[in-house]
Amino acid sequence: MDMIKTIKSLPMAVAAAAILAALPLPEGTSLSGTAFAQEQEQSYAEQAKTRKVPAMSLDIHKKIQKAQEAMDLKEYTEAKEILNETLESKRINDYEKAVAWQLKAMISYEEDDTAATIRAYEEILGYSESIPVGLELNILYGLAQLYYSEENYDKALEYIKIWEPRAEVVTVNHLVFIAQVYYTLTDFETALQYINRAISDAQAVDTVEVKESWYGMALSAHWELGQYTKVRDVLEILLINWPKPQYWIQLAGVYQELGDEKTSYSLTEAAYKQGFLDDKPVQLVNVAQIQLARGAPIKCAWVLEKAFKEDRIEKTAQNYKTLGQCYLMATEYEKALKPLSVAAKSEADGDLWFQIAQVQMQLTYYKDAIKSFDNVISAFKNTKDTKDKDKILTAAMQKGQALTELKQFKEAHAAFDSARKLAKDQKDRRMITQWRNYLKAEEAREEMLEG
């Protein structure tokens, strides 16, 4: 699903510095580079009251501060060396170890080393009884995000399940992320529970904007579950709030799936009129076929003619055939012949040549009809199908009729001779005899006229 993308956890950068603002330091001291975490300082300090956090010694603080200064200068190698020495100190408590690992996590994050960042944060969790509860929870959630960015979705969910029951506040953004994890793990039912909760919570306040992508996730989840009524409902919301072309098309498809062809056709036609289908060849042909199904074949032809003229659909045999059929049904026989002939030539389609020949006979285009009947005979010459053999017989017989009308009497006799050989029953032979009699009468009339 396009809207569900792997994320890089920016909140982890905040978490990486926030621990320094939240943990007790020697009186009168401060660490540089932590200003962006000060907003969270008060809440973390309050949560720290529920857990006894050791103080940081002045000696360790100096080392931590020195590492921080190297980090500010982006001298990460030096900073890591200082932190490794600090961790090897004999007089270092668990809280101080957590701070050192926190800085190592920050360095790994800056170096775009997600695996090392994860290792550092998991190391901190080993000292969870010596850090504020709020920071522990922040790290748990951050690890879920990091594992998600590494496409380790099972591990991401594992940390979410540890974090969520302990979290005092689960925000809309939290809910969306959790929904993403469940969706990626194809647990669509649970994903829907969380994304619907996120949408509901966002709608309840004015400060949070409901995002299109949230509905997009719900849409995909319902689709995966085959819940087409729900898909329709979500699409209607998307179409009202974000009236994009794809939602018109998808909604038309869903109504078709639900058996409401009338609404489906109306939506598709509306999308076409707004130009939303101009770059979608399959949908343009679908619009034409909808017009045909609705008993408006001339509109079908107009749609296809325009699409051909603007090079919006491929000039395939099938598309030409559809155009020809639309004109035929609209009784525009002259206009039908060209696209039908193009389609028949491309496919060597005996059935189509037979249809073309019938139209040509009706329009008294006898020369063209003769060629079309020859194409029918050629296309079916090796057939074993009874119906196709019947078409060869009819083609030979009607070819004789066309030749008679053109006063090509010798060729007409030959055509009727061929038809006679193909005749299977008395009915066919009787019809051929009738045409022979007509041929002889025409010959006699012509001779009399010539004197």
Short mmCIF file of C-alpha atoms in Angstrom, two decimals:
data_model
loop_
_atom_site.label_atom_id
_atom_site.label_comp_id
_atom_site.label_asym_id
_atom_site.label_seq_id
_atom_site.Cartn_x
_atom_site.Cartn_y
_atom_site.Cartn_z
CA MET A 1 0.00 0.00 0.00
CA ASP A 2 1.54 3.31 -1.07
CA MET A 3 0.32 5.26 1.92
CA ILE A 4 1.94 2.90 4.42
CA LYS A 5 5.61 3.79 4.27
CA THR A 6 8.60 2.76 6.32
CA ILE A 7 9.40 5.59 8.70
CA LYS A 8 12.62 6.90 10.13
CA SER A 9 12.04 7.68 13.80
CA LEU A 10 12.70 11.38 14.28
CA PRO A 11 11.19 11.26 17.80
CA MET A 12 14.20 9.13 18.73
CA ALA A 13 16.42 12.18 18.38
CA VAL A 14 14.28 13.93 20.97
CA ALA A 15 14.35 10.89 23.21
CA ALA A 16 18.11 10.74 22.88
CA ALA A 17 18.50 14.16 24.49
CA ALA A 18 15.46 14.15 26.72
CA ILE A 19 17.01 11.69 29.15
CA LEU A 20 19.70 14.24 29.92
CA ALA A 21 17.10 16.82 30.82
CA ALA A 22 15.14 14.40 32.96
CA LEU A 23 17.88 12.75 34.99
CA PRO A 24 19.34 14.26 38.19
CA LEU A 25 22.66 16.03 37.73
CA PRO A 26 25.01 17.56 40.24
CA GLU A 27 23.62 20.84 41.53
CA GLY A 28 24.48 23.87 39.42
CA THR A 29 25.56 21.87 36.36
CA SER A 30 24.05 21.62 32.86
CA LEU A 31 24.61 19.81 29.62
CA SER A 32 24.80 21.53 26.26
CA GLY A 33 22.68 20.47 23.33
CA THR A 34 19.54 19.61 25.30
CA ALA A 35 17.43 22.72 24.75
CA PHE A 36 15.11 20.98 22.30
CA ALA A 37 14.08 18.52 25.05
CA GLN A 38 13.25 21.08 27.72
CA GLU A 39 9.51 20.98 26.95
CA GLN A 40 9.43 17.41 28.21
CA GLU A 41 11.58 18.03 31.27
CA GLN A 42 8.75 18.74 33.68
CA SER A 43 6.64 15.69 32.76
CA TYR A 44 9.65 13.37 32.92
CA ALA A 45 10.69 14.80 36.26
CA GLU A 46 7.20 14.19 37.62
CA GLN A 47 7.23 10.59 36.37
CA ALA A 48 10.68 10.13 37.90
CA LYS A 49 9.13 10.64 41.34
CA THR A 50 7.62 7.16 41.09
CA ARG A 51 11.08 5.62 40.83
CA LYS A 52 14.21 6.38 42.85
CA VAL A 53 16.85 7.63 40.42
CA PRO A 54 20.50 7.79 41.59
CA ALA A 55 22.44 11.03 41.35
CA MET A 56 25.30 11.56 38.92
CA SER A 57 28.72 12.07 40.45
CA LEU A 58 30.69 15.15 39.50
CA ASP A 59 33.53 13.06 38.01
CA ILE A 60 31.19 11.11 35.70
CA HIS A 61 29.33 14.28 34.84
CA LYS A 62 32.56 15.92 33.66
CA LYS A 63 33.26 12.96 31.38
CA ILE A 64 29.70 13.00 30.05
CA GLN A 65 29.96 16.74 29.43
CA LYS A 66 33.26 16.28 27.61
CA ALA A 67 31.69 13.61 25.39
CA GLN A 68 28.76 15.94 24.75
CA GLU A 69 31.11 18.74 23.69
CA ALA A 70 32.83 16.39 21.22
CA MET A 71 29.42 15.42 19.86
CA ASP A 72 28.48 19.07 19.39
CA LEU A 73 31.60 19.39 17.21
CA LYS A 74 30.58 16.19 15.38
CA GLU A 75 33.78 14.51 16.58
CA TYR A 76 31.97 11.25 17.12
CA THR A 77 35.01 8.98 17.28
CA GLU A 78 36.44 11.00 20.17
CA ALA A 79 33.04 11.10 21.86
CA LYS A 80 32.70 7.31 21.65
CA GLU A 81 36.18 6.82 23.11
CA ILE A 82 35.29 9.04 26.08
CA LEU A 83 32.00 7.20 26.62
CA ASN A 84 33.67 3.77 26.42
CA GLU A 85 36.21 4.89 29.05
CA THR A 86 33.36 6.20 31.17
CA LEU A 87 31.52 2.87 31.00
CA GLU A 88 34.69 1.09 32.12
CA SER A 89 34.95 3.25 35.23
CA LYS A 90 34.94 1.28 38.49
CA ARG A 91 32.74 3.78 40.29
CA ILE A 92 29.83 4.15 37.94
CA ASN A 93 26.22 3.46 38.87
CA ASP A 94 23.42 2.16 36.65
CA TYR A 95 21.96 5.62 36.13
CA GLU A 96 25.33 6.91 34.86
CA LYS A 97 25.67 3.90 32.58
CA ALA A 98 22.24 4.69 31.16
CA VAL A 99 23.32 8.27 30.43
CA ALA A 100 26.49 7.07 28.69
CA TRP A 101 24.55 4.58 26.58
CA GLN A 102 22.05 7.30 25.78
CA LEU A 103 24.80 9.44 24.29
CA LYS A 104 26.09 6.43 22.37
CA ALA A 105 22.59 5.97 20.99
CA MET A 106 22.57 9.62 19.92
CA ILE A 107 25.88 9.17 18.10
CA SER A 108 24.67 6.03 16.34
CA TYR A 109 21.52 7.86 15.31
CA GLU A 110 23.54 10.77 13.90
CA GLU A 111 25.70 8.28 12.00
CA ASP A 112 22.53 6.71 10.59
CA ASP A 113 23.42 3.39 12.18
CA THR A 114 20.00 2.13 13.16
CA ALA A 115 21.21 -1.27 14.33
CA ALA A 116 23.71 0.33 16.74
CA THR A 117 21.03 2.77 17.95
CA ILE A 118 18.78 -0.17 18.74
CA ARG A 119 21.57 -1.97 20.60
CA ALA A 120 22.28 1.13 22.68
CA TYR A 121 18.66 1.66 23.65
CA GLU A 122 18.18 -1.98 24.54
CA GLU A 123 21.29 -1.68 26.71
CA ILE A 124 19.62 1.22 28.55
CA LEU A 125 16.58 -0.93 29.28
CA GLY A 126 18.89 -3.13 31.33
CA TYR A 127 19.09 -0.23 33.77
CA SER A 128 15.37 0.58 33.66
CA GLU A 129 15.06 0.68 37.48
CA SER A 130 17.56 3.54 37.54
CA ILE A 131 15.97 5.85 34.97
CA PRO A 132 12.67 7.77 35.01
CA VAL A 133 9.58 5.79 34.08
CA GLY A 134 8.74 8.32 31.38
CA LEU A 135 12.11 7.82 29.73
CA GLU A 136 11.81 4.07 29.86
CA LEU A 137 8.46 4.28 28.11
CA ASN A 138 9.85 6.71 25.57
CA ILE A 139 12.67 4.29 24.77
CA LEU A 140 10.28 1.35 24.49
CA TYR A 141 8.14 3.23 21.98
CA GLY A 142 11.21 4.49 20.14
CA LEU A 143 12.52 0.95 19.81
CA ALA A 144 9.23 -0.06 18.24
CA GLN A 145 9.70 2.71 15.69
CA LEU A 146 13.31 1.79 15.01
CA TYR A 147 12.51 -1.88 14.51
CA TYR A 148 9.70 -0.85 12.17
CA SER A 149 12.15 1.23 10.15
CA GLU A 150 14.34 -1.87 9.89
CA GLU A 151 11.31 -3.89 8.68
CA ASN A 152 11.44 -6.09 11.76
CA TYR A 153 7.71 -5.76 12.30
CA ASP A 154 7.33 -8.59 14.80
CA LYS A 155 9.90 -6.99 17.10
CA ALA A 156 8.24 -3.60 16.65
CA LEU A 157 4.93 -5.09 17.77
CA GLU A 158 6.63 -6.77 20.71
CA TYR A 159 7.80 -3.42 22.07
CA ILE A 160 4.43 -1.80 21.38
CA LYS A 161 2.73 -4.46 23.47
CA ILE A 162 5.11 -3.70 26.35
CA TRP A 163 4.73 0.06 26.00
CA GLU A 164 1.00 0.52 25.40
CA PRO A 165 -0.44 -0.94 28.64
CA ARG A 166 1.96 1.25 30.67
CA ALA A 167 1.51 4.47 28.69
CA GLU A 168 -0.55 7.10 30.52
CA VAL A 169 -1.43 8.81 27.25
CA VAL A 170 -1.81 7.17 23.84
CA THR A 171 -1.98 9.98 21.30
CA VAL A 172 -3.48 10.01 17.84
CA ASN A 173 -0.01 9.68 16.31
CA HIS A 174 0.68 6.67 18.52
CA LEU A 175 -2.55 5.04 17.35
CA VAL A 176 -1.71 5.65 13.69
CA PHE A 177 1.74 4.11 14.11
CA ILE A 178 0.36 1.05 15.88
CA ALA A 179 -2.21 0.68 13.10
CA GLN A 180 0.61 0.76 10.57
CA VAL A 181 2.42 -2.04 12.36
CA TYR A 182 -0.66 -4.26 12.48
CA TYR A 183 -1.49 -3.46 8.85
CA THR A 184 2.03 -4.40 7.74
CA LEU A 185 1.68 -7.68 9.63
CA THR A 186 -1.61 -8.22 7.70
CA ASP A 187 -3.68 -8.13 10.89
CA PHE A 188 -6.22 -5.92 9.17
CA GLU A 189 -8.94 -6.25 11.79
CA THR A 190 -6.68 -4.90 14.54
CA ALA A 191 -5.25 -2.26 12.22
CA LEU A 192 -8.80 -1.02 11.65
CA GLN A 193 -9.48 -0.84 15.38
CA TYR A 194 -6.49 1.46 15.90
CA ILE A 195 -6.90 3.64 12.82
CA ASN A 196 -10.60 4.14 13.51
CA ARG A 197 -9.72 5.08 17.07
CA ALA A 198 -7.17 7.59 15.76
CA ILE A 199 -9.74 9.14 13.42
CA SER A 200 -12.36 9.30 16.17
CA ASP A 201 -9.94 10.89 18.66
CA ALA A 202 -8.75 13.43 16.07
CA GLN A 203 -12.30 14.39 15.18
CA ALA A 204 -13.06 15.02 18.86
CA VAL A 205 -10.56 17.90 19.07
CA ASP A 206 -9.95 20.93 16.90
CA THR A 207 -6.17 20.87 17.14
CA VAL A 208 -5.59 17.58 15.32
CA GLU A 209 -6.23 17.29 11.61
CA VAL A 210 -7.57 14.00 10.27
CA LYS A 211 -5.28 12.93 7.46
CA GLU A 212 -6.21 11.43 4.12
CA SER A 213 -3.66 8.64 4.59
CA TRP A 214 -5.51 7.41 7.71
CA TYR A 215 -8.64 6.82 5.68
CA GLY A 216 -6.41 5.31 3.01
CA MET A 217 -5.20 2.70 5.47
CA ALA A 218 -8.76 1.95 6.55
CA LEU A 219 -9.77 1.68 2.90
CA SER A 220 -7.04 -0.84 2.12
CA ALA A 221 -7.74 -2.89 5.23
CA HIS A 222 -11.46 -3.15 4.43
CA TRP A 223 -10.57 -4.08 0.84
CA GLU A 224 -8.21 -6.82 2.01
CA LEU A 225 -10.99 -8.19 4.22
CA GLY A 226 -13.49 -8.11 1.35
CA GLN A 227 -15.72 -5.67 3.26
CA TYR A 228 -16.97 -3.85 0.17
CA THR A 229 -19.79 -1.99 1.91
CA LYS A 230 -17.19 -0.51 4.28
CA VAL A 231 -14.90 0.21 1.34
CA ARG A 232 -17.76 2.15 -0.25
CA ASP A 233 -18.36 4.13 2.94
CA VAL A 234 -14.70 5.09 3.32
CA LEU A 235 -14.40 6.00 -0.35
CA GLU A 236 -17.39 8.31 -0.08
CA ILE A 237 -15.68 10.11 2.81
CA LEU A 238 -12.46 10.37 0.80
CA LEU A 239 -14.34 11.64 -2.24
CA ILE A 240 -16.11 14.34 -0.24
CA ASN A 241 -12.99 15.57 1.56
CA TRP A 242 -10.29 14.82 -1.01
CA PRO A 243 -12.06 14.68 -4.43
CA LYS A 244 -9.26 12.99 -6.34
CA PRO A 245 -9.76 11.14 -9.66
CA GLN A 246 -8.81 7.73 -8.27
CA TYR A 247 -11.60 7.88 -5.69
CA TRP A 248 -14.23 8.40 -8.39
CA ILE A 249 -12.89 5.39 -10.26
CA GLN A 250 -12.54 3.19 -7.19
CA LEU A 251 -16.00 4.09 -5.93
CA ALA A 252 -17.50 3.21 -9.30
CA GLY A 253 -15.70 -0.14 -9.12
CA VAL A 254 -17.01 -0.86 -5.64
CA TYR A 255 -20.60 -0.10 -6.63
CA GLN A 256 -20.10 -2.50 -9.55
CA GLU A 257 -18.81 -5.10 -7.07
CA LEU A 258 -21.90 -4.51 -4.92
CA GLY A 259 -24.19 -5.03 -7.91
CA ASP A 260 -25.35 -1.43 -8.16
CA GLU A 261 -24.54 -0.96 -11.84
CA LYS A 262 -26.64 2.18 -12.22
CA THR A 263 -24.64 4.12 -9.62
CA SER A 264 -21.40 2.60 -10.91
CA TYR A 265 -22.14 3.80 -14.45
CA SER A 266 -23.12 7.26 -13.24
CA LEU A 267 -19.89 7.68 -11.27
CA THR A 268 -17.77 6.46 -14.15
CA GLU A 269 -19.49 8.82 -16.58
CA ALA A 270 -19.08 11.72 -14.14
CA ALA A 271 -15.37 10.95 -13.82
CA TYR A 272 -15.08 10.87 -17.61
CA LYS A 273 -16.79 14.23 -18.05
CA GLN A 274 -14.40 15.79 -15.53
CA GLY A 275 -11.41 14.51 -17.50
CA PHE A 276 -10.32 12.20 -14.70
CA LEU A 277 -10.01 9.24 -17.07
CA ASP A 278 -7.99 10.93 -19.81
CA ASP A 279 -4.79 9.11 -18.81
CA LYS A 280 -6.51 5.78 -18.12
CA PRO A 281 -7.00 3.85 -21.39
CA VAL A 282 -8.78 0.89 -19.83
CA GLN A 283 -11.26 3.18 -18.10
CA LEU A 284 -11.93 5.13 -21.31
CA VAL A 285 -12.84 1.91 -23.10
CA ASN A 286 -14.96 0.97 -20.08
CA VAL A 287 -16.87 4.25 -20.41
CA ALA A 288 -17.58 3.43 -24.06
CA GLN A 289 -18.81 -0.04 -23.13
CA ILE A 290 -21.02 1.45 -20.42
CA GLN A 291 -22.69 3.66 -23.04
CA LEU A 292 -23.25 0.56 -25.16
CA ALA A 293 -24.78 -1.29 -22.21
CA ARG A 294 -27.07 1.66 -21.54
CA GLY A 295 -28.42 1.57 -25.05
CA ALA A 296 -26.49 4.59 -26.33
CA PRO A 297 -24.19 3.06 -28.97
CA ILE A 298 -23.53 6.36 -30.73
CA LYS A 299 -22.15 7.80 -27.47
CA CYS A 300 -19.96 4.73 -27.23
CA ALA A 301 -18.58 5.54 -30.68
CA TRP A 302 -18.03 9.20 -29.78
CA VAL A 303 -16.02 8.28 -26.69
CA LEU A 304 -13.77 5.91 -28.65
CA GLU A 305 -13.36 8.23 -31.65
CA LYS A 306 -12.25 11.05 -29.34
CA ALA A 307 -9.86 8.74 -27.49
CA PHE A 308 -8.34 7.52 -30.77
CA LYS A 309 -7.98 11.06 -32.07
CA GLU A 310 -6.21 12.23 -28.90
CA ASP A 311 -4.02 9.08 -28.71
CA ARG A 312 -5.43 8.17 -25.30
CA ILE A 313 -6.11 4.51 -26.09
CA GLU A 314 -4.08 1.94 -27.99
CA LYS A 315 -5.02 1.29 -31.59
CA THR A 316 -5.60 -2.39 -31.01
CA ALA A 317 -7.80 -4.72 -32.99
CA GLN A 318 -10.14 -5.09 -30.01
CA ASN A 319 -10.59 -1.35 -29.60
CA TYR A 320 -11.27 -0.90 -33.32
CA LYS A 321 -13.70 -3.78 -33.18
CA THR A 322 -15.56 -2.17 -30.26
CA LEU A 323 -15.76 1.11 -32.17
CA GLY A 324 -17.12 -0.69 -35.22
CA GLN A 325 -19.69 -2.57 -33.19
CA CYS A 326 -20.86 0.69 -31.60
CA TYR A 327 -21.40 2.23 -35.02
CA LEU A 328 -23.21 -0.89 -36.22
CA MET A 329 -25.60 -0.80 -33.28
CA ALA A 330 -26.16 2.89 -33.97
CA THR A 331 -27.00 1.94 -37.61
CA GLU A 332 -24.06 4.06 -38.80
CA TYR A 333 -23.02 1.34 -41.27
CA GLU A 334 -20.68 3.46 -43.37
CA LYS A 335 -18.71 4.54 -40.31
CA ALA A 336 -18.62 0.99 -38.97
CA LEU A 337 -16.78 -0.48 -41.96
CA LYS A 338 -13.37 1.15 -41.52
CA PRO A 339 -12.72 0.22 -37.85
CA LEU A 340 -14.16 -3.25 -38.38
CA SER A 341 -11.91 -3.83 -41.39
CA VAL A 342 -8.83 -2.68 -39.45
CA ALA A 343 -9.69 -5.10 -36.65
CA ALA A 344 -10.38 -7.99 -39.03
CA LYS A 345 -7.09 -7.52 -40.88
CA SER A 346 -5.12 -7.46 -37.64
CA GLU A 347 -6.68 -10.61 -36.29
CA ALA A 348 -7.50 -12.51 -39.52
CA ASP A 349 -10.93 -12.79 -37.94
CA GLY A 350 -13.26 -14.85 -40.13
CA ASP A 351 -16.34 -14.01 -38.07
CA LEU A 352 -15.61 -10.31 -38.32
CA TRP A 353 -14.99 -10.51 -42.08
CA PHE A 354 -18.35 -12.27 -42.40
CA GLN A 355 -20.03 -9.44 -40.50
CA ILE A 356 -18.26 -6.84 -42.64
CA ALA A 357 -19.34 -8.60 -45.83
CA GLN A 358 -22.97 -8.56 -44.70
CA VAL A 359 -22.79 -4.80 -44.14
CA GLN A 360 -21.12 -4.28 -47.51
CA MET A 361 -23.85 -6.28 -49.25
CA GLN A 362 -26.50 -4.18 -47.52
CA LEU A 363 -24.75 -1.02 -48.75
CA THR A 364 -24.41 -2.57 -52.25
CA TYR A 365 -20.61 -2.39 -52.04
CA TYR A 366 -20.38 -5.61 -54.04
CA LYS A 367 -16.71 -5.47 -54.99
CA ASP A 368 -15.69 -4.95 -51.37
CA ALA A 369 -18.09 -7.66 -50.26
CA ILE A 370 -16.50 -10.18 -52.64
CA LYS A 371 -13.09 -9.53 -51.07
CA SER A 372 -14.54 -9.90 -47.61
CA PHE A 373 -16.22 -13.20 -48.51
CA ASP A 374 -12.88 -14.45 -49.86
CA ASN A 375 -11.31 -13.54 -46.51
CA VAL A 376 -14.03 -15.53 -44.72
CA ILE A 377 -13.35 -18.59 -46.88
CA SER A 378 -9.59 -18.21 -46.37
CA ALA A 379 -9.89 -17.80 -42.58
CA PHE A 380 -12.04 -20.94 -42.18
CA LYS A 381 -10.53 -23.15 -44.90
CA ASN A 382 -9.03 -25.64 -42.41
CA THR A 383 -11.88 -25.55 -39.93
CA LYS A 384 -13.60 -28.61 -38.55
CA ASP A 385 -16.27 -26.61 -36.78
CA THR A 386 -19.76 -27.08 -38.23
CA LYS A 387 -20.78 -23.46 -37.72
CA ASP A 388 -17.65 -22.20 -39.45
CA LYS A 389 -18.30 -24.56 -42.36
CA ASP A 390 -21.80 -23.10 -42.64
CA LYS A 391 -20.24 -19.63 -42.88
CA ILE A 392 -17.98 -20.80 -45.73
CA LEU A 393 -21.07 -22.07 -47.57
CA THR A 394 -22.95 -18.80 -46.99
CA ALA A 395 -19.90 -16.79 -48.02
CA ALA A 396 -19.55 -18.73 -51.28
CA MET A 397 -23.23 -18.37 -52.03
CA GLN A 398 -23.37 -14.64 -51.25
CA LYS A 399 -20.20 -14.11 -53.22
CA GLY A 400 -22.09 -15.58 -56.19
CA GLN A 401 -24.91 -13.08 -55.54
CA ALA A 402 -22.48 -10.15 -55.49
CA LEU A 403 -20.84 -11.32 -58.71
CA THR A 404 -24.26 -11.64 -60.31
CA GLU A 405 -25.10 -8.04 -59.36
CA LEU A 406 -21.78 -6.96 -60.92
CA LYS A 407 -22.71 -8.94 -64.07
CA GLN A 408 -19.60 -11.09 -63.70
CA PHE A 409 -21.62 -14.12 -64.73
CA LYS A 410 -18.78 -16.56 -65.34
CA GLU A 411 -17.29 -15.93 -61.89
CA ALA A 412 -20.79 -16.12 -60.38
CA HIS A 413 -21.29 -19.62 -61.84
CA ALA A 414 -17.95 -20.69 -60.35
CA ALA A 415 -18.97 -19.34 -56.95
CA PHE A 416 -22.29 -21.22 -57.04
CA ASP A 417 -20.44 -24.38 -58.12
CA SER A 418 -18.24 -24.07 -55.02
CA ALA A 419 -21.30 -23.51 -52.88
CA ARG A 420 -22.99 -26.59 -54.39
CA LYS A 421 -20.05 -28.76 -53.33
CA LEU A 422 -20.35 -27.45 -49.80
CA ALA A 423 -24.12 -27.91 -49.51
CA LYS A 424 -25.10 -30.53 -46.95
CA ASP A 425 -28.86 -30.78 -47.28
CA GLN A 426 -31.76 -30.25 -49.65
CA LYS A 427 -32.54 -26.84 -48.25
CA ASP A 428 -29.09 -25.49 -49.15
CA ARG A 429 -29.23 -27.03 -52.61
CA ARG A 430 -32.67 -25.58 -53.25
CA MET A 431 -31.45 -22.09 -52.32
CA ILE A 432 -28.41 -22.41 -54.59
CA THR A 433 -30.69 -23.53 -57.42
CA GLN A 434 -32.89 -20.49 -56.93
CA TRP A 435 -29.86 -18.23 -57.18
CA ARG A 436 -28.65 -20.06 -60.28
CA ASN A 437 -32.03 -19.46 -61.87
CA TYR A 438 -31.75 -15.78 -61.02
CA LEU A 439 -28.24 -15.76 -62.50
CA LYS A 440 -29.48 -17.33 -65.74
CA ALA A 441 -32.31 -14.83 -65.95
CA GLU A 442 -29.87 -11.98 -65.53
CA GLU A 443 -27.62 -13.43 -68.22
CA ALA A 444 -30.58 -13.70 -70.60
CA ARG A 445 -31.70 -10.17 -69.83
CA GLU A 446 -28.22 -8.83 -70.44
CA GLU A 447 -27.95 -10.63 -73.76
CA MET A 448 -31.32 -9.24 -74.83
CA LEU A 449 -30.25 -5.69 -73.89
CA GLU A 450 -27.04 -6.09 -75.87
CA GLY A 451 -29.14 -7.17 -78.87
#
